[in-house]
Coordinates of N, CA and C and ligand atoms in Angstrom, one line a residue:
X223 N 153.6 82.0 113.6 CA 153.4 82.9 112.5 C 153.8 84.3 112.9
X224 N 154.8 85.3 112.0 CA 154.9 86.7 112.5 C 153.7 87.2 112.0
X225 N 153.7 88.1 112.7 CA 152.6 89.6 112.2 C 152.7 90.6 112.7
X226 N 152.0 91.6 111.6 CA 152.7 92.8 112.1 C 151.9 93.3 113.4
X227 N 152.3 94.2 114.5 CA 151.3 94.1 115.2 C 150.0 95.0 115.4
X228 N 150.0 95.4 114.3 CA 148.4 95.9 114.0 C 147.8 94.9 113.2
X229 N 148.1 93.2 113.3 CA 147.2 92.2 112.3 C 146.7 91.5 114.2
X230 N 145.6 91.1 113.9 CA 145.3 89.9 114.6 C 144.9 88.5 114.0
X231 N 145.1 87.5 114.5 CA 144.9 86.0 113.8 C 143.2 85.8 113.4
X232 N 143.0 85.4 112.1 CA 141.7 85.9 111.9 C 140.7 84.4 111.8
X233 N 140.8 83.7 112.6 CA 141.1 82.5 112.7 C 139.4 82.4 113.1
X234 N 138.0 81.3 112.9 CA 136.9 81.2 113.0 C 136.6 81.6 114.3
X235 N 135.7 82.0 114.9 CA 135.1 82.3 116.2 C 134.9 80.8 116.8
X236 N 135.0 80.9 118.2 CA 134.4 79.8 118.8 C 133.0 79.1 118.5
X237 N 132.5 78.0 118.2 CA 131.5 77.4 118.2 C 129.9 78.8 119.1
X238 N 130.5 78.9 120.4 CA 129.3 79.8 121.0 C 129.6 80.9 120.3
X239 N 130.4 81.3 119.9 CA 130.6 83.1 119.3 C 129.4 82.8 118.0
X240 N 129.8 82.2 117.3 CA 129.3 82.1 116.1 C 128.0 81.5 116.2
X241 N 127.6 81.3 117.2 CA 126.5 80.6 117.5 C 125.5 82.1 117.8
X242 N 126.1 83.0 118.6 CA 125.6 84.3 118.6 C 125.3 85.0 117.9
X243 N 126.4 85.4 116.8 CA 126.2 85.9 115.7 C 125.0 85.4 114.6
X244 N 125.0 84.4 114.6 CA 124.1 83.8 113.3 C 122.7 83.7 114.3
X245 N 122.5 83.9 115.9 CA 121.1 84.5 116.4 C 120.8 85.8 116.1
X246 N 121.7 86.5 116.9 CA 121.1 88.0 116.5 C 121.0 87.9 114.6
X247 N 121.1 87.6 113.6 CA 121.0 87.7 112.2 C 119.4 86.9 112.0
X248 N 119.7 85.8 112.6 CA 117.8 85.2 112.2 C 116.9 85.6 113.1
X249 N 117.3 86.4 114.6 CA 116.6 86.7 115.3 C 116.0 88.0 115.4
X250 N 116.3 88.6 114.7 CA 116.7 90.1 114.3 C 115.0 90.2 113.9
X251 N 114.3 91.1 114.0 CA 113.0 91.5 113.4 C 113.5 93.2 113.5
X252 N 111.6 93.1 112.6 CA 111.4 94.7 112.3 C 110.4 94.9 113.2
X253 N 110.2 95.8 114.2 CA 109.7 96.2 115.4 C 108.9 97.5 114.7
X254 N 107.4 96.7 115.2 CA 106.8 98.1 115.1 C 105.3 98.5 116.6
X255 N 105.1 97.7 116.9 CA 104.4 97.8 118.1 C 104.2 97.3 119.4
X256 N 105.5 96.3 119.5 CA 105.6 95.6 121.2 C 106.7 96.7 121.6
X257 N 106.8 97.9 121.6 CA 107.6 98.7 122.5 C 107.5 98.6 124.0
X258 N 108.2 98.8 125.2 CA 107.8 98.5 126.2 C 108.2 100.4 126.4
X259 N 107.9 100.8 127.3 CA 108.2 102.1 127.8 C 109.4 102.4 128.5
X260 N 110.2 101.5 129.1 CA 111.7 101.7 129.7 C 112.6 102.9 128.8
X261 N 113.3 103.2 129.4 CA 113.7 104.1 128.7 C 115.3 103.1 127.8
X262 N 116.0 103.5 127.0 CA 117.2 102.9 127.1 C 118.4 103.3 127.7
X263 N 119.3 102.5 128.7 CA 120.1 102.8 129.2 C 121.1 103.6 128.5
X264 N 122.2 104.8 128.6 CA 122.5 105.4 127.7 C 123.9 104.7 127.7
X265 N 124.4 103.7 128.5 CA 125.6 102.9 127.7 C 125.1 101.9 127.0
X266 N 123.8 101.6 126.7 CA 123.4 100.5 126.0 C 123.1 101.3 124.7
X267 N 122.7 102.9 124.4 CA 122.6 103.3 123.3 C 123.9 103.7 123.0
X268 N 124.9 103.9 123.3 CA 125.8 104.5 123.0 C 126.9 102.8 122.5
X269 N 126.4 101.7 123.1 CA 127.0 100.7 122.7 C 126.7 100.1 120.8
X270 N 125.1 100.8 121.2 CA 124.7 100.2 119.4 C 124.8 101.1 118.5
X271 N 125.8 102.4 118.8 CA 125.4 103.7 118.0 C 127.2 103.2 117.6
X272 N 128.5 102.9 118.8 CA 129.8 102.4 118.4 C 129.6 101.4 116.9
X273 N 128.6 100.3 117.8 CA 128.2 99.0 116.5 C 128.0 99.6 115.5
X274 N 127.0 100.6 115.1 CA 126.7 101.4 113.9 C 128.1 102.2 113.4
X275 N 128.8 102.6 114.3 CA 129.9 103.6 113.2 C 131.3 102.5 113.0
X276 N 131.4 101.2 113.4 CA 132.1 100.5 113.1 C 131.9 99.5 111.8
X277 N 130.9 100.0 111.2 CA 130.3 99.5 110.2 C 131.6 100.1 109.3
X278 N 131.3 99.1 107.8 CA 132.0 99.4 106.6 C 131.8 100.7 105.9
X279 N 132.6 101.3 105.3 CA 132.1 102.7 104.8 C 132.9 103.2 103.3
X280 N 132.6 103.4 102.3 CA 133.4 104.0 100.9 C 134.5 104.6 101.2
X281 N 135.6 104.9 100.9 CA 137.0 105.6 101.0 C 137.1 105.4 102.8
X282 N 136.4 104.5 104.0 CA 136.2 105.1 105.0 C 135.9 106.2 105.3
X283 N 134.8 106.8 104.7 CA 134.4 108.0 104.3 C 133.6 108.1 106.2
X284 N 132.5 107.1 106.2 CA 131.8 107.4 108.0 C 131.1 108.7 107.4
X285 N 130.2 108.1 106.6 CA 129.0 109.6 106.0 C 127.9 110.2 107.0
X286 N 127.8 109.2 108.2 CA 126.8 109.2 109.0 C 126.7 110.2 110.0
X287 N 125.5 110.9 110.5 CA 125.0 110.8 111.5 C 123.9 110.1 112.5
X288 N 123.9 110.6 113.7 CA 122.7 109.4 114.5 C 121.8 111.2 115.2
X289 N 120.9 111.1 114.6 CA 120.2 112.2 115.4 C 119.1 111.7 116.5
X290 N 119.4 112.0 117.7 CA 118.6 111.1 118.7 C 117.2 112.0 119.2
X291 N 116.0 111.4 118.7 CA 114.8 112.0 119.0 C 113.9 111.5 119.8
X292 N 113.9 112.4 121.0 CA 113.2 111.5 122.4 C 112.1 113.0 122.6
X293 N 111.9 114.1 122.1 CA 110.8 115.1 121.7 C 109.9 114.4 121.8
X294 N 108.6 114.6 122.6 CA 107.3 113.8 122.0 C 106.8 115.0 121.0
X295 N 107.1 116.5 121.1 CA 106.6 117.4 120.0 C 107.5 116.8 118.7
X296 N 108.2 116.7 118.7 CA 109.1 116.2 117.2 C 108.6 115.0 116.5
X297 N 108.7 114.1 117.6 CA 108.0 112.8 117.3 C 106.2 112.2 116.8
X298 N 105.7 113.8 117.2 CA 104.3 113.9 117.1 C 104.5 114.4 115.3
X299 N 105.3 115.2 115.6 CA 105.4 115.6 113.9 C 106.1 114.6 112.7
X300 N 106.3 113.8 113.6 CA 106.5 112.9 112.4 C 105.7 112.0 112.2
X301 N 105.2 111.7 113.1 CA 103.9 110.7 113.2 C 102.9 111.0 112.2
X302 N 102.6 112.6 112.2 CA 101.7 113.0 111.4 C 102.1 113.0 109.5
X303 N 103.8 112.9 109.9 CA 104.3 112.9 108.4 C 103.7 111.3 107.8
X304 N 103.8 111.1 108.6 CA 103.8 109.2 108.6 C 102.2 109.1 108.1
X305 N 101.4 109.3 108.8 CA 100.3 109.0 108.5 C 99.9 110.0 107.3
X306 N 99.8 110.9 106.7 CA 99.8 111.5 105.5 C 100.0 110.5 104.4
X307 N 101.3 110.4 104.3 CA 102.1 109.4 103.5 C 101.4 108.1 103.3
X308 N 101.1 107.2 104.7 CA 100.5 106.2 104.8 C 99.1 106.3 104.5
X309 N 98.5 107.4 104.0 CA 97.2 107.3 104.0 C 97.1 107.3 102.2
X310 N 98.5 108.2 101.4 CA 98.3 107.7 100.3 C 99.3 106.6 99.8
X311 N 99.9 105.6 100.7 CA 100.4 104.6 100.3 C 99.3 103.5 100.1
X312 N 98.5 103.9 100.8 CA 97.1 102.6 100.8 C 96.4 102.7 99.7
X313 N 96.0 103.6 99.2 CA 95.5 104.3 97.8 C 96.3 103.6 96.9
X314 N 97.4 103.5 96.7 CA 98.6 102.6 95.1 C 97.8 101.5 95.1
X315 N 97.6 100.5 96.4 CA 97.4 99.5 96.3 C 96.0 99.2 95.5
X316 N 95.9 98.0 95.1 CA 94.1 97.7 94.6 C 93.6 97.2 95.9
X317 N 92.2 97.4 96.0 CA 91.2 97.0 96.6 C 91.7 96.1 97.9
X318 N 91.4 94.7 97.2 CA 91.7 94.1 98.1 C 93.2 94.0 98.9
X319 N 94.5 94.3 98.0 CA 95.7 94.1 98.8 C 95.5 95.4 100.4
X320 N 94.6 96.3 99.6 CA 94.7 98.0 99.9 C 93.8 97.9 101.8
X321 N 93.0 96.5 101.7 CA 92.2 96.6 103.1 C 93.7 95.8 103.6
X322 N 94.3 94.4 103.6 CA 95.1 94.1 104.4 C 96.4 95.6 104.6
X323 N 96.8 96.5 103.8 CA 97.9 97.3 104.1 C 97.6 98.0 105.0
X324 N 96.1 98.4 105.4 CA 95.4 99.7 105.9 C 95.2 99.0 107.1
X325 N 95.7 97.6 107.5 CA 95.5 96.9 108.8 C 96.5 96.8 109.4
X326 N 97.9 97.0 108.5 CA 99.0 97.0 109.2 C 99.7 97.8 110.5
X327 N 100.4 97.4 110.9 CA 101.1 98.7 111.9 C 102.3 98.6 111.4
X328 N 102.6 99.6 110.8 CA 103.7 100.0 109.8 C 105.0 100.9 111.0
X329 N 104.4 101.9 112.2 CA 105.3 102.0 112.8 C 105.3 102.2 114.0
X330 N 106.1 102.6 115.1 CA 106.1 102.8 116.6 C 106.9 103.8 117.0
X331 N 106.5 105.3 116.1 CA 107.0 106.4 116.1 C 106.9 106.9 117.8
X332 N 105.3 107.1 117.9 CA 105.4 107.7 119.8 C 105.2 106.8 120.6
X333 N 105.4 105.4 120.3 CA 105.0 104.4 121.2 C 106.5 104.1 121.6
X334 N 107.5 103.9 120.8 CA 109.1 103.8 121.2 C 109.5 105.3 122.0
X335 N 110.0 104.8 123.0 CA 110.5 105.6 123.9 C 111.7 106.3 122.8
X336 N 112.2 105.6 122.2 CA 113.4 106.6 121.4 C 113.4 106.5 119.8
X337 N 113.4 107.8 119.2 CA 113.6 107.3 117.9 C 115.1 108.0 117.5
X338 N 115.6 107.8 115.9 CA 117.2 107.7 115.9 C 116.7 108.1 114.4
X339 N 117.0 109.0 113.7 CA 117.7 109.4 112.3 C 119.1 109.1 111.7
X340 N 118.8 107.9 110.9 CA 120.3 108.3 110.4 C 120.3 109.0 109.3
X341 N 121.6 109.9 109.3 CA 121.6 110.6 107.8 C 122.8 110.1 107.6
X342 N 123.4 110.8 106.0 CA 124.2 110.5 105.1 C 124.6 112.2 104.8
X343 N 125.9 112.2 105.2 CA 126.4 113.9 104.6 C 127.3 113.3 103.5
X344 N 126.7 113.9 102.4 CA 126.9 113.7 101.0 C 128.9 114.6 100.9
X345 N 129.0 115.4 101.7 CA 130.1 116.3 101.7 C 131.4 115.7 102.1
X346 N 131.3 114.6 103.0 CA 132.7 114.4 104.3 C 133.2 113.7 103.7
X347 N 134.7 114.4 103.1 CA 135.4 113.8 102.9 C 135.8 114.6 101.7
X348 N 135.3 115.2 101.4 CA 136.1 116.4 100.1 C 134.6 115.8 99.0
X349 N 135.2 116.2 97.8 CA 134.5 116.2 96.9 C 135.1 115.0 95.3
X350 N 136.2 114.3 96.3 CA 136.6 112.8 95.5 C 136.7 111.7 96.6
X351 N 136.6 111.3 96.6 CA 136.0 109.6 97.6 C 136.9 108.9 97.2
X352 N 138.1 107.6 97.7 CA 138.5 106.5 97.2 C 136.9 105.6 97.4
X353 N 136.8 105.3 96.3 CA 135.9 104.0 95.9 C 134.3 104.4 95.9
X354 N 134.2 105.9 95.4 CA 133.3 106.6 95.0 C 133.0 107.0 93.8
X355 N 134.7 107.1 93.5 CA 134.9 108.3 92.3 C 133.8 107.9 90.9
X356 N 133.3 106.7 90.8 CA 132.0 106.5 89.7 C 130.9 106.0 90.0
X357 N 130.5 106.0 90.9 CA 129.7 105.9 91.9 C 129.1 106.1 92.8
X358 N 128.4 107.7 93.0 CA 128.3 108.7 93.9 C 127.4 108.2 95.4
X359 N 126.5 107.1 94.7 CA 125.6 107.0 95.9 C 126.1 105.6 96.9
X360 N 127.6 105.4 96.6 CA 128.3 104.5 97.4 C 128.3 104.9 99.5
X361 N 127.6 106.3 99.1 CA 127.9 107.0 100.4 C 126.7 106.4 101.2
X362 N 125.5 106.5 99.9 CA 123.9 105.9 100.9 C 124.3 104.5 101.9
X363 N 124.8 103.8 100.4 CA 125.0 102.0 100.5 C 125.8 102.1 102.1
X364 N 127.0 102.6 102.2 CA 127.8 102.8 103.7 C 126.5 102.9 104.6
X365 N 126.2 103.9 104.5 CA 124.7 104.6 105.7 C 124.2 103.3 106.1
X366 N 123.9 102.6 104.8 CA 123.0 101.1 104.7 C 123.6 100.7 105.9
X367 N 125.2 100.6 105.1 CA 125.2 99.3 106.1 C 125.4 99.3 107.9
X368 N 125.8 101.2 108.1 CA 125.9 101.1 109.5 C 124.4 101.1 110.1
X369 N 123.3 101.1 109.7 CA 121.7 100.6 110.0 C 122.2 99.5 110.3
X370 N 122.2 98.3 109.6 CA 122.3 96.8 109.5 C 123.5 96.6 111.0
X371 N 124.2 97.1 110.9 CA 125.2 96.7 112.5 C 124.4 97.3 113.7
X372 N 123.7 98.0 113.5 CA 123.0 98.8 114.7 C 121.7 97.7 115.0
X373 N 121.1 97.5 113.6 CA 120.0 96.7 114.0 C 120.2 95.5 114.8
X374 N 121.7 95.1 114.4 CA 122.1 93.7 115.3 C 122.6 93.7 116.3
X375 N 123.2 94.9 116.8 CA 123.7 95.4 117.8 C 122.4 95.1 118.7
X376 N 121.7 95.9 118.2 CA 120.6 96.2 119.3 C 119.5 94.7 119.4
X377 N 119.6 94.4 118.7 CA 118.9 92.5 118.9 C 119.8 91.8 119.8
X378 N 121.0 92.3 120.1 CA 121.7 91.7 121.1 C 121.8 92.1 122.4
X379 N 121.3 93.4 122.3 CA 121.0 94.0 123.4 C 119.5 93.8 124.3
X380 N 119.0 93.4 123.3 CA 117.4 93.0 123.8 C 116.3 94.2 123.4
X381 N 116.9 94.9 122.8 CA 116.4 96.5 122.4 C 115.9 96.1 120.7
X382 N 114.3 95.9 120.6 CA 114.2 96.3 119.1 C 114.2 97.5 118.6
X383 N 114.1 97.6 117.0 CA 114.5 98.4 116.1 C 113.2 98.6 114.9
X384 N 113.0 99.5 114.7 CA 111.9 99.7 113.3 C 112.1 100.4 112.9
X385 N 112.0 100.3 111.4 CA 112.3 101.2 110.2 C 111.1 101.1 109.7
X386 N 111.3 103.0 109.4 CA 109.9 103.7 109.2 C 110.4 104.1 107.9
X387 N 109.8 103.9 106.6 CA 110.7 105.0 105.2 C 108.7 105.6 104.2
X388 N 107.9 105.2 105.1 CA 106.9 106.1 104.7 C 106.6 107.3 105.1
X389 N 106.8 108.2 104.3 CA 107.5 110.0 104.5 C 107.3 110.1 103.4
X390 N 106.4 111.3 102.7 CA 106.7 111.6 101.4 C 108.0 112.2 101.4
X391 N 108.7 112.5 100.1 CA 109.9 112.9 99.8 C 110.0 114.5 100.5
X392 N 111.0 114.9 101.2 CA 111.0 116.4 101.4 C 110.7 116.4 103.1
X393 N 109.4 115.8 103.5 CA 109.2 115.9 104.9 C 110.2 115.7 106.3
X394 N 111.1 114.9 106.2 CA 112.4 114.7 107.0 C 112.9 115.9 106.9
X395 N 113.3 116.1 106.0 CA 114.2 117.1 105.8 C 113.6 118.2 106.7
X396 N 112.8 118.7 105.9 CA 112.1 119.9 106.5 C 111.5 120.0 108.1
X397 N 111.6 118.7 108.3 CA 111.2 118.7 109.9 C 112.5 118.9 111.1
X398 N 113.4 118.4 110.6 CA 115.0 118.4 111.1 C 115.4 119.7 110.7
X399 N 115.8 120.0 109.8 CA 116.2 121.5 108.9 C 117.6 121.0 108.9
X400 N 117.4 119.8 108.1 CA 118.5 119.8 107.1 C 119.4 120.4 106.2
X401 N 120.6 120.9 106.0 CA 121.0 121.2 104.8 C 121.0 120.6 103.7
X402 N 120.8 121.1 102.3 CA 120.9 120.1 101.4 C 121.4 118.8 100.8
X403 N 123.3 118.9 101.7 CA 124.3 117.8 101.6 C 123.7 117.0 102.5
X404 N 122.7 117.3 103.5 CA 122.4 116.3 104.7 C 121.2 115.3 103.8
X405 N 121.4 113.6 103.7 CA 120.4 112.9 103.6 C 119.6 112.1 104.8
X406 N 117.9 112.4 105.1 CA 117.8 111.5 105.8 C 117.6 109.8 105.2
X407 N 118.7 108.8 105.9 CA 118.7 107.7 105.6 C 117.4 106.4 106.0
X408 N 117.6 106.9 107.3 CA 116.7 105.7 108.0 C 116.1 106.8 109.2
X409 N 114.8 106.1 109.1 CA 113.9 106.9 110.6 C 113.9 105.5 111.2
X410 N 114.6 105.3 112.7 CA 114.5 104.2 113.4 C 113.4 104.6 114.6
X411 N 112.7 103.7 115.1 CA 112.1 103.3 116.5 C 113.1 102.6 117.2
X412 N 113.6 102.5 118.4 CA 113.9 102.0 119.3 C 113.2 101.6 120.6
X413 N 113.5 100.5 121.5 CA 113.1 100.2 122.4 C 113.3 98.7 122.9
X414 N 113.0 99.0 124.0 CA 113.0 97.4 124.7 C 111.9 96.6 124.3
X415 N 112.0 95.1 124.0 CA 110.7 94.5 123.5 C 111.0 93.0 124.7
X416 N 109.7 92.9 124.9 CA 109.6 91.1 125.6 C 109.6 90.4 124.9
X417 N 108.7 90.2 123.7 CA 108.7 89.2 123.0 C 108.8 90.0 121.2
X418 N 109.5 88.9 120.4 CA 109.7 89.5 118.1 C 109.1 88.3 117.8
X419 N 108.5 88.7 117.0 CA 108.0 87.4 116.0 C 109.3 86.4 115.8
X420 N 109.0 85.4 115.2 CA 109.7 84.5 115.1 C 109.8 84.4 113.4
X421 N 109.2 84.5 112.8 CA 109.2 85.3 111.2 C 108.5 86.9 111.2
X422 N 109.0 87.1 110.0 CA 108.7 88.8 109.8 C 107.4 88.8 109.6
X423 N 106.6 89.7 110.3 CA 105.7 90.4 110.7 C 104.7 89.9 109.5
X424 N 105.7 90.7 108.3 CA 104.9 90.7 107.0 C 104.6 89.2 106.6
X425 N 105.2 88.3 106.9 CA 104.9 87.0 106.1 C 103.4 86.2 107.2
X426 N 103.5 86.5 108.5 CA 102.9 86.3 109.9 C 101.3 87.0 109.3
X427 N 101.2 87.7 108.7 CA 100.0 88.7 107.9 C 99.9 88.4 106.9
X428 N 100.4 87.6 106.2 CA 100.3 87.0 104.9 C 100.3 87.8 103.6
X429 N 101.4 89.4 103.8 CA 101.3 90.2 103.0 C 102.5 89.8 102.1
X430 N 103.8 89.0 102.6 CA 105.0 88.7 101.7 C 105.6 87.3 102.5
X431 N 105.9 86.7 101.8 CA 106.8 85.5 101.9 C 108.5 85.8 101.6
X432 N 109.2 84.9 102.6 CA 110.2 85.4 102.5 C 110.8 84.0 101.0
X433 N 111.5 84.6 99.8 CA 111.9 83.7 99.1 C 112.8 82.8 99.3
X434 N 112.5 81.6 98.6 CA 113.7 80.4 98.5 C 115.2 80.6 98.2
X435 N 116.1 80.7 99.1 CA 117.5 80.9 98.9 C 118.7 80.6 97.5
X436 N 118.1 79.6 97.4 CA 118.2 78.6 96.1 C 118.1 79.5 94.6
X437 N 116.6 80.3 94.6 CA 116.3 80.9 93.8 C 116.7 82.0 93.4
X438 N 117.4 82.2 94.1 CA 118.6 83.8 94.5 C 119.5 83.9 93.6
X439 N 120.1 82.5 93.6 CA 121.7 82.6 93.4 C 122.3 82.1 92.1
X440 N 122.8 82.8 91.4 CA 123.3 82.2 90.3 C 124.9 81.6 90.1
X441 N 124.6 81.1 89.4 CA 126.6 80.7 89.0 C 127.1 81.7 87.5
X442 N 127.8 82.1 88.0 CA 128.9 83.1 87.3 C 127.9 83.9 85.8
X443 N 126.9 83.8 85.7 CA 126.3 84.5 85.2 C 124.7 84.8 85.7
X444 N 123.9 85.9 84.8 CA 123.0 86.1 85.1 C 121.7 84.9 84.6
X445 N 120.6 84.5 85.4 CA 119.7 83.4 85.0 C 120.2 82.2 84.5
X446 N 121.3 81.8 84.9 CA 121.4 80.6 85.3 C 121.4 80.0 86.7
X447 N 120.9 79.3 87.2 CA 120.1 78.8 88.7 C 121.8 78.1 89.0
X448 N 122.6 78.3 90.2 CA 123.4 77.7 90.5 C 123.6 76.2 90.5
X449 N 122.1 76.1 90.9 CA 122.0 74.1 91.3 C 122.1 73.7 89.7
X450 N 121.3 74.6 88.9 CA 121.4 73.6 87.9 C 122.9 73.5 87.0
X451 N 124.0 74.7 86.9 CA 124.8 74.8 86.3 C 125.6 74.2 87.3
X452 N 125.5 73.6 88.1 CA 126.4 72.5 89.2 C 126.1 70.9 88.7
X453 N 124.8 70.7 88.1 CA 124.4 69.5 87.6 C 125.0 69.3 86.3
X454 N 125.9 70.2 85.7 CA 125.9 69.7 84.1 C 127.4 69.5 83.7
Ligands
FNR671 C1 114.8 100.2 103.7 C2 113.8 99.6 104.6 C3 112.6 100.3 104.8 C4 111.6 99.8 105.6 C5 111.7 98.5 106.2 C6 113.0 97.8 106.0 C7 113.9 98.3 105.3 C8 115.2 97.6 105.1 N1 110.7 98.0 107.0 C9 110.9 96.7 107.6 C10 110.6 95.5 106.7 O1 109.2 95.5 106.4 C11 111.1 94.2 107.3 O2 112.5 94.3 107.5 C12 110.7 93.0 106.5 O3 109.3 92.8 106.4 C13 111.4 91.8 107.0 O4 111.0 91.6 108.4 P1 112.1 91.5 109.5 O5 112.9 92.7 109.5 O6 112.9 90.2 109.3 O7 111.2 91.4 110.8 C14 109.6 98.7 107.3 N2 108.6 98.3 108.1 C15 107.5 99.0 108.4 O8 106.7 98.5 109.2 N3 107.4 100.3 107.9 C16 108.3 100.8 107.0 O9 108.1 101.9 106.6 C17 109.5 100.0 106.7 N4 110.4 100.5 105.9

């Protein structure tokens, strides 16, 4: 087969490759309190921060930043952001859901040796985007997804990951001193872990179940169940 030679043959991974990939994706958890204290090697962060900016992005826009927070004064102030927040997120709830939320460990702000902001600069790239232009918050969705490569990145590095997004509105910002164009996307914990649950945390506490795959997915329109519009 010719190709040009910026194509490579895009041909299935090996059995073990793919056998890797589809671990780190089921093995992947949300890390919020087996941090160990190690610090992280800095070509091991610098290897999951590459994973993160090799992620997909709108027009190839790369809206991201990674702001690395190893401050315990910085980190103390967000903690306190956190717990504000979390003290009226437990209040929404009724009664009873409201005693299991207030039992959770939601995060591992100064217990992770490292934590990571990602933001979204709403600006890079002028003020028309290929594959923006009606769509403005195509820029977040990108941000999304270079979290999600980082997160797996770093499950393969043996390094968990936690996402913190209880912060009332404004407090990131103001703690960083953000410019306006700057979004904070994700507040990550990092660290080394020995042992991740083997289901998510939340289902392990009996706060959420993870749903049936089946019940997901439709065929070519909305509310029709694929299995069944396969049967007719
Ligand atoms: C956008 C976003 C925001 C948050 C989360 C995730 C995502 C995607 N998650 C983690 C979330 O609870 C977790 O991913 C699910 O419970 C599934 O568990 P595993 O990630 O599979 O372990 C999360 N967890 C937590 O303890 N505190 C938090 O504030 C948040 N916030």
């Amino acid at each position: 087969m010719d190709t040009s030679p910026d194509l490579f043959p895009a041909g299935p991974f090996s059995e073990t490759e793919r056998a890797a990939v589809y671990r780190a994706i089921h093995t992947r958890r949300d890390v919020r309190g087996q941090f160990l204290p190690d610090p992280i090697a800095l070509d091991v962060l610098h290897r999951i921060l590459e994973a993160a900016h090799h992620a997909p992005s709108v027009g190839l826009m790369q809206p991201w930043n990674f702001v690395v927070v190893r401050d315990a004064a910085v980190k103390a102030e967000v903690a306190r952001a956190f717990d504000t927040a979390n003290r009226e997120a437990a209040e929404m709830f009724p009664p009873r859901r409201r005693a299991l939320y207030s039992s959770l460990k939601l995060e591992g702000i100064e217990q992770a040796p490292l934590n990571l902001l990602v933001t979204c600069d709403r600006s890079r790239g002028g003020k028309v985007v290929l594959g923006r232009t009606h769509d403005r918050d195509m820029d977040l969705h990108s941000t999304v997804c270079a979290v999600q490569n980082l997160w797996l990145a770093a499950r393969a590095e043996g390094i968990g990951v936690g996402w913190v997004s209880i912060f009332r509105d404004g407090d990131l910002r103001r703690i960083f001193g953000f410019p306006d164009h700057v979004v904070p996307v994700a507040y990550l914990c990092l660290g080394h872990v020995a042992e991740l649950h083997s289901e998510p945390e939340l289902q392990v506490r009996g706060w959420a179940r993870r749903l049936p795959l089946d019940d997901l997915i439709f065929a070519d329109r909305w509310g029709v169940p694929a299995g069944a519009a396969a049967s007719t």
